[in-house]
Rosetta silent file (secondary structure, phi, psi, omega in degrees, C-alpha in Angstrom):
SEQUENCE: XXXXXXXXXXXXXXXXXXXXXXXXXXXXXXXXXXXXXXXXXXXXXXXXXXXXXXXXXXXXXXXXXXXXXXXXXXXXXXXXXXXXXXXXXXXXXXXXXXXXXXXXXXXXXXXXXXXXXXXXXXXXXXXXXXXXXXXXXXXXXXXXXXXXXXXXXXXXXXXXXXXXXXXXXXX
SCORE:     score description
SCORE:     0.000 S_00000001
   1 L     0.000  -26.738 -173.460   19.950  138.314  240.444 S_00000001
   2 H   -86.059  -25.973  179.010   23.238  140.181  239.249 S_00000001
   3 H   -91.518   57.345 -165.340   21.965  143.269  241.039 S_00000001
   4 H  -164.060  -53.301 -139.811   21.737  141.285  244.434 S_00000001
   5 H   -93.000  -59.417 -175.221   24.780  139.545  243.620 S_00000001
   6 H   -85.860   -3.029 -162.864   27.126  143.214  243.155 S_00000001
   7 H  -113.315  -75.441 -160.623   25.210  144.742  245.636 S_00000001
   8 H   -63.860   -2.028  173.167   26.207  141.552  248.466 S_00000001
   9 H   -97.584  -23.774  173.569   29.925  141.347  246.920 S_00000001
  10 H   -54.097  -66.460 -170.177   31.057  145.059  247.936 S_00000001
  11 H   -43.225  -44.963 -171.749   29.322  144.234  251.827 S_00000001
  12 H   -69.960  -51.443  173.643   31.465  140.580  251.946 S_00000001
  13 H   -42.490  -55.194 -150.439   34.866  142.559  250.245 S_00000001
  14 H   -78.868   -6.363 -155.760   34.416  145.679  252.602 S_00000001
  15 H   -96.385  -33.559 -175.566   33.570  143.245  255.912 S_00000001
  16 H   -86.496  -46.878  157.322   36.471  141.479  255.038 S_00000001
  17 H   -41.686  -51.759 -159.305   38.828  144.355  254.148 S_00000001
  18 H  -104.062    3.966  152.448   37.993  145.682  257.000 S_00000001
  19 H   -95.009    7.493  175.065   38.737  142.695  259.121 S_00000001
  20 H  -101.625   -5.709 -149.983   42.139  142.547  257.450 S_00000001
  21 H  -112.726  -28.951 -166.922   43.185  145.852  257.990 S_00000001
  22 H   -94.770    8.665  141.696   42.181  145.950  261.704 S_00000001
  23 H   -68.703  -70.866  178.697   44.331  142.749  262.340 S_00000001
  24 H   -36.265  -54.523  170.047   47.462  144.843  260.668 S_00000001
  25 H   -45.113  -71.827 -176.895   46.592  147.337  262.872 S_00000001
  26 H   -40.194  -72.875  165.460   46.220  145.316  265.956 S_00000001
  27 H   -35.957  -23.542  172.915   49.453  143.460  264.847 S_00000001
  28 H  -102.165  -10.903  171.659   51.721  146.721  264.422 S_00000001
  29 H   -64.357  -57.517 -173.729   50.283  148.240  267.922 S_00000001
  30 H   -46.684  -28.138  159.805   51.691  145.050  269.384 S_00000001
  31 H  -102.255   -0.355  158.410   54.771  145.407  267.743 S_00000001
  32 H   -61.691  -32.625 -150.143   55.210  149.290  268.518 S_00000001
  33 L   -93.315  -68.374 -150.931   53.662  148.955  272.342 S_00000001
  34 L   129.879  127.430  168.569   55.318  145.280  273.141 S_00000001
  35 L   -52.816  135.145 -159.773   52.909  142.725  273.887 S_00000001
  36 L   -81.818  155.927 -141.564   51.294  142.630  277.005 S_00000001
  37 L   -58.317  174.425  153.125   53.389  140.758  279.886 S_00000001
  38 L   -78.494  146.946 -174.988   51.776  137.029  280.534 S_00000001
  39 L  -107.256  175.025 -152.621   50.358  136.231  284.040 S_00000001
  40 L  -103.448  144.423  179.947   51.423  133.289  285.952 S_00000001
  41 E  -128.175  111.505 -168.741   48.866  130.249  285.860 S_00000001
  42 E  -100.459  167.030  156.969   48.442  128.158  288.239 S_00000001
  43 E  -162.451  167.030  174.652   45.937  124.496  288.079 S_00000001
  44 L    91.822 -153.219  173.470   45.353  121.894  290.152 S_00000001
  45 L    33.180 -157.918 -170.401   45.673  121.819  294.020 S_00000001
  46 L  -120.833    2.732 -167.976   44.071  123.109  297.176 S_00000001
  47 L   141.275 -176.348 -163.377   45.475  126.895  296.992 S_00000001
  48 L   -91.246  135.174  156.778   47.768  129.483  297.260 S_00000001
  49 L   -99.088   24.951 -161.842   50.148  128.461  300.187 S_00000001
  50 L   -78.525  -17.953  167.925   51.545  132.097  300.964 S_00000001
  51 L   -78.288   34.115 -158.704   48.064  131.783  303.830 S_00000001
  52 L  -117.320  157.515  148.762   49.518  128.315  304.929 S_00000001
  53 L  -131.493  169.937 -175.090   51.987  129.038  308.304 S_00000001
  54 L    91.396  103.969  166.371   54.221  126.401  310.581 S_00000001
  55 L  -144.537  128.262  163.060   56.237  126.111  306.898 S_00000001
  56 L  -153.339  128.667 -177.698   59.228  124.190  306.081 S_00000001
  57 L   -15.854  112.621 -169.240   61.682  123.151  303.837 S_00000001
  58 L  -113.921  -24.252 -150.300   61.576  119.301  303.794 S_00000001
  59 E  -169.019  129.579 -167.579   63.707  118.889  301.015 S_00000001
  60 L  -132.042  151.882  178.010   66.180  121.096  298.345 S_00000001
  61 L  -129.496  166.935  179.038   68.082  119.965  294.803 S_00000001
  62 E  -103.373  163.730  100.777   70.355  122.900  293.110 S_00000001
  63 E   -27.827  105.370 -176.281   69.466  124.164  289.558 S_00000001
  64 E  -112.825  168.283 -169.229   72.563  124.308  287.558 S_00000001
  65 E  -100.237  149.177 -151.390   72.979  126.550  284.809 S_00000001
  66 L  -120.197  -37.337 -176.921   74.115  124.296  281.144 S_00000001
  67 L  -119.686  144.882  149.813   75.407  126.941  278.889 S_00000001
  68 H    72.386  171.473 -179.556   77.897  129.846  278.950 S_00000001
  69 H   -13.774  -45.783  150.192   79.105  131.688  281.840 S_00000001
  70 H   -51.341  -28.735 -156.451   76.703  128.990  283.978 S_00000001
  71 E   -44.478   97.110  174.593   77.638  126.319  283.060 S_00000001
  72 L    97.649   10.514 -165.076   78.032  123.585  286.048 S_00000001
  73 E  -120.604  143.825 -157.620   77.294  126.888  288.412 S_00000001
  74 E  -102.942  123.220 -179.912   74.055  126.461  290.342 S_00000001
  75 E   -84.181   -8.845  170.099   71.542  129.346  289.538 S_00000001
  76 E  -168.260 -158.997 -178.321   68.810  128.695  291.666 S_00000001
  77 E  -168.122  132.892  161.275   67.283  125.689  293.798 S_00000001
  78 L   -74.429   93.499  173.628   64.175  123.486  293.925 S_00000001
  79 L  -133.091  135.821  123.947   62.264  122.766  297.225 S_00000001
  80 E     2.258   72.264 -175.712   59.949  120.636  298.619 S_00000001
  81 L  -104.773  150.180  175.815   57.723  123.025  301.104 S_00000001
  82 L  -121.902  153.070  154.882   55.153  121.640  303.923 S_00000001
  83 E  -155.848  139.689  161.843   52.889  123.230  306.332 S_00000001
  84 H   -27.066  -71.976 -160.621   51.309  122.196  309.401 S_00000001
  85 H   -82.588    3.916  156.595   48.300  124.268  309.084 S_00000001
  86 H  -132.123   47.390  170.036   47.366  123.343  305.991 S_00000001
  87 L    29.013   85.261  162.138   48.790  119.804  306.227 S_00000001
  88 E  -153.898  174.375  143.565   49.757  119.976  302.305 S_00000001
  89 L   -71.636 -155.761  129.714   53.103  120.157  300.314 S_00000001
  90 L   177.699 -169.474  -97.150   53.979  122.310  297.533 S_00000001
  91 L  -170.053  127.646  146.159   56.833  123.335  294.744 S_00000001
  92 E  -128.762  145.218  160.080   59.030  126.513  295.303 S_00000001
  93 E  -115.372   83.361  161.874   61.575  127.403  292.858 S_00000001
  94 E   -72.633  109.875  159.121   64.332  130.110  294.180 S_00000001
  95 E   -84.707  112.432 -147.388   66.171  131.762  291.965 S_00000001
  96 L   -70.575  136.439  160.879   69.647  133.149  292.968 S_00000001
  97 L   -61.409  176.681  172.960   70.183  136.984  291.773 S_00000001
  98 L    27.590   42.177  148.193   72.821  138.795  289.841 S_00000001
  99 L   -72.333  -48.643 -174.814   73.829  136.166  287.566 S_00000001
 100 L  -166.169  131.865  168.718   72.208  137.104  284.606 S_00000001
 101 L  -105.587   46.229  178.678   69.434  139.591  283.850 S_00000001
 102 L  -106.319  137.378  171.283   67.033  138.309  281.340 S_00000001
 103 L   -26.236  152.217  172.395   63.642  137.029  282.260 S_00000001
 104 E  -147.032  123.774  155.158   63.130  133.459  283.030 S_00000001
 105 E   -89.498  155.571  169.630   60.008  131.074  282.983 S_00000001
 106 E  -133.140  131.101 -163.649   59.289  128.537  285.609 S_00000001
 107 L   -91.914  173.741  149.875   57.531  125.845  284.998 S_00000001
 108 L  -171.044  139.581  171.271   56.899  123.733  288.367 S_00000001
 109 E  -146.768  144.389  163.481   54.678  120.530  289.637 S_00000001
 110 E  -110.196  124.878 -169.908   54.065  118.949  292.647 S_00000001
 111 E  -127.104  126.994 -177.128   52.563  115.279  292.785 S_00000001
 112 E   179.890  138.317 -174.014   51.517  113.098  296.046 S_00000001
 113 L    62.554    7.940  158.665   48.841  110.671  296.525 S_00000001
 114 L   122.023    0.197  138.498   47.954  110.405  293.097 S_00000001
 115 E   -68.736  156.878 -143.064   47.339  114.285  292.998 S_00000001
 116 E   176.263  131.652 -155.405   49.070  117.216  291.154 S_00000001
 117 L  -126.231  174.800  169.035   49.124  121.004  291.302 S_00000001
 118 E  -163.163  155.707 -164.106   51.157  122.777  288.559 S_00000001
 119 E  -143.877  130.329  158.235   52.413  126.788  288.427 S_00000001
 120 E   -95.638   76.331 -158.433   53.365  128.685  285.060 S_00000001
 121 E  -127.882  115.868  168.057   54.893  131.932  285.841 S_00000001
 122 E   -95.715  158.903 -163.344   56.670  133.634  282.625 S_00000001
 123 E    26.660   62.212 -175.362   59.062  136.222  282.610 S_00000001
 124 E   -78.135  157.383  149.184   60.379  136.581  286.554 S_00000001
 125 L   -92.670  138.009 -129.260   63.325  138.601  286.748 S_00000001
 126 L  -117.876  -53.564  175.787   66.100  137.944  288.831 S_00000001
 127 L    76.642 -167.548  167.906   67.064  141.031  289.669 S_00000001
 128 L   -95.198  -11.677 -179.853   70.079  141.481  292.204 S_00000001
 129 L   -75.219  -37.373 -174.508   68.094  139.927  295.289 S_00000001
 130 L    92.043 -177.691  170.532   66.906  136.634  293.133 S_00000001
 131 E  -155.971  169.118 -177.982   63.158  135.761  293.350 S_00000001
 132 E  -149.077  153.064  179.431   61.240  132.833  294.015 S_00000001
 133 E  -144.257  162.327 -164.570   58.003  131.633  292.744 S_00000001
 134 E  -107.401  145.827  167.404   55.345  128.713  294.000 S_00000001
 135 L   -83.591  178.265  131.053   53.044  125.784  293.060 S_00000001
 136 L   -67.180  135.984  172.935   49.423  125.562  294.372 S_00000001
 137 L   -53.913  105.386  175.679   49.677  123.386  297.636 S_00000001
 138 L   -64.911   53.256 -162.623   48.545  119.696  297.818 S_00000001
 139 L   -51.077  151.178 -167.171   46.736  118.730  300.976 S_00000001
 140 L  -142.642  155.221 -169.197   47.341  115.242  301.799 S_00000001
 141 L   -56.728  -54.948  159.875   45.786  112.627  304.049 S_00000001
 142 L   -77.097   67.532 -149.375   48.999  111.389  305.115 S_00000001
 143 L   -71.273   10.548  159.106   51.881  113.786  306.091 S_00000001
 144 L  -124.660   69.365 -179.114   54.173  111.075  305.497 S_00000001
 145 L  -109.036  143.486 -166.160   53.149  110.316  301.702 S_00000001
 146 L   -82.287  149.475  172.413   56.017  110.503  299.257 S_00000001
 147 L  -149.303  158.195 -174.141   55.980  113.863  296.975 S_00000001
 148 E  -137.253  148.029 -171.532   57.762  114.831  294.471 S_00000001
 149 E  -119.981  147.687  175.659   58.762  118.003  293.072 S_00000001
 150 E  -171.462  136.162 -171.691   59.772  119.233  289.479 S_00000001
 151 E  -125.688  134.451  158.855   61.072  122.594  287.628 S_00000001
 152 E  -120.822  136.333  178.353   62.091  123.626  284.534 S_00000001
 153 E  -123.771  158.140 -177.661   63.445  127.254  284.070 S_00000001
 154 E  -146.854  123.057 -174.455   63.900  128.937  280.508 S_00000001
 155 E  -169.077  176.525  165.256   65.685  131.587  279.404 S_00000001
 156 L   -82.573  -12.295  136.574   68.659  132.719  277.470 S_00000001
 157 L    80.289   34.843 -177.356   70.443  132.672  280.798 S_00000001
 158 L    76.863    4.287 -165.818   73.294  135.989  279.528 S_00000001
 159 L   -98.999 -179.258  168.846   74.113  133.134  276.579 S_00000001
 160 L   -87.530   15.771  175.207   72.976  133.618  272.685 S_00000001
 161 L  -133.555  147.727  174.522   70.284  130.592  272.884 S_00000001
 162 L   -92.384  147.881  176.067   67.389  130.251  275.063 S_00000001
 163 E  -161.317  150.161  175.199   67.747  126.765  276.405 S_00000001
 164 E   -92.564  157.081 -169.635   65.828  125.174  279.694 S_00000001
 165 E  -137.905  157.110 -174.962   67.732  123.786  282.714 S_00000001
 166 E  -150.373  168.889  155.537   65.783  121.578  285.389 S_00000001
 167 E  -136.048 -176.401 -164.841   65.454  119.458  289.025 S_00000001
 168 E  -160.476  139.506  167.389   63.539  116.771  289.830 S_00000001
 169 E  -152.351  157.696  176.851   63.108  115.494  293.997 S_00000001
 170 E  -165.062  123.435  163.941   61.114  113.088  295.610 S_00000001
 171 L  -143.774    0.000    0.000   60.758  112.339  299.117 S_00000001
């Protein structure tokens, strides 16, 4: 029994050993290479509207910036997009360039008729141009059913704290 016993504690040590050592490993590639970026997640909704055309703005709120250099200055804008041809809403968030150049997440949902799409895209870049990123689309029964839109962006925004800024619409 003891030679079963010293023979199955080296195999458990070395299994484990050697599942410690290849997390420290794993863990210092990640902090040598940089972790790899995150992809944008969408749930919910009927689709990607960048195939929807007839598209328009129905409705816009500004995004003001809270801290720092921003403060009370509006850094991007939330709107309320429609299309004809695929009779839905959806969520865009533009973000105005060459304010500040550290990555920003955007968080963003769209809700009408008791449905709800929602888009997760971390670390856009602003660049000097701005960018803009999207919800999944809602088709709805009614085109004149109330929807509502809502963003949160996060970043350190050029300040020393990451802190989130938001809009909210409904029409």
């Amino acid at each position: 029994m003891s030679t079963t016993s010293t023979v199955e504690r080296p195999r458990r040590f070395g299994r484990a050993l050697l599942a410690a050592v290849t997390a420290i490993l794993a863990a210092g590639t990640i902090i040598l290479t940089g972790a790899a970026p995150a992809q944008a997640t969408d749930s919910g909704g009927d689709g990607s509207p960048t195939g929807c055309s007839q598209t328009s703005t129905v409705a816009t709120v500004p995004i003001h910036g809270s801290r720092g250099a921003l403060a009370g200055k509006a850094i991007g804008e939330l709107q309320l997009r429609w299309s004809w041809s695929c009779h839905g809403n959806w969520s865009r968030v533009v973000l105005y360039g060459g304010m500040y150049s550290n990555p920003v997440t955007v968080e963003q949902v769209v809700e009408s008729e008791g449905r709800r799409a929602s888009a997760y895209d971390p670390n856009l870049l602003t660049g000097a141009g701005g960018t803009s990123a999207w919800s999944p689309y809602i088709r709805l029964a009614n085109s004149q059913s109330t929807a509502c839109v809502q963003a949160w962006l996060s970043s350190d925004f050029g300040t020393l704290n990451y802190h989130t800024n938001g809009a909210r619409l409904c029409v």
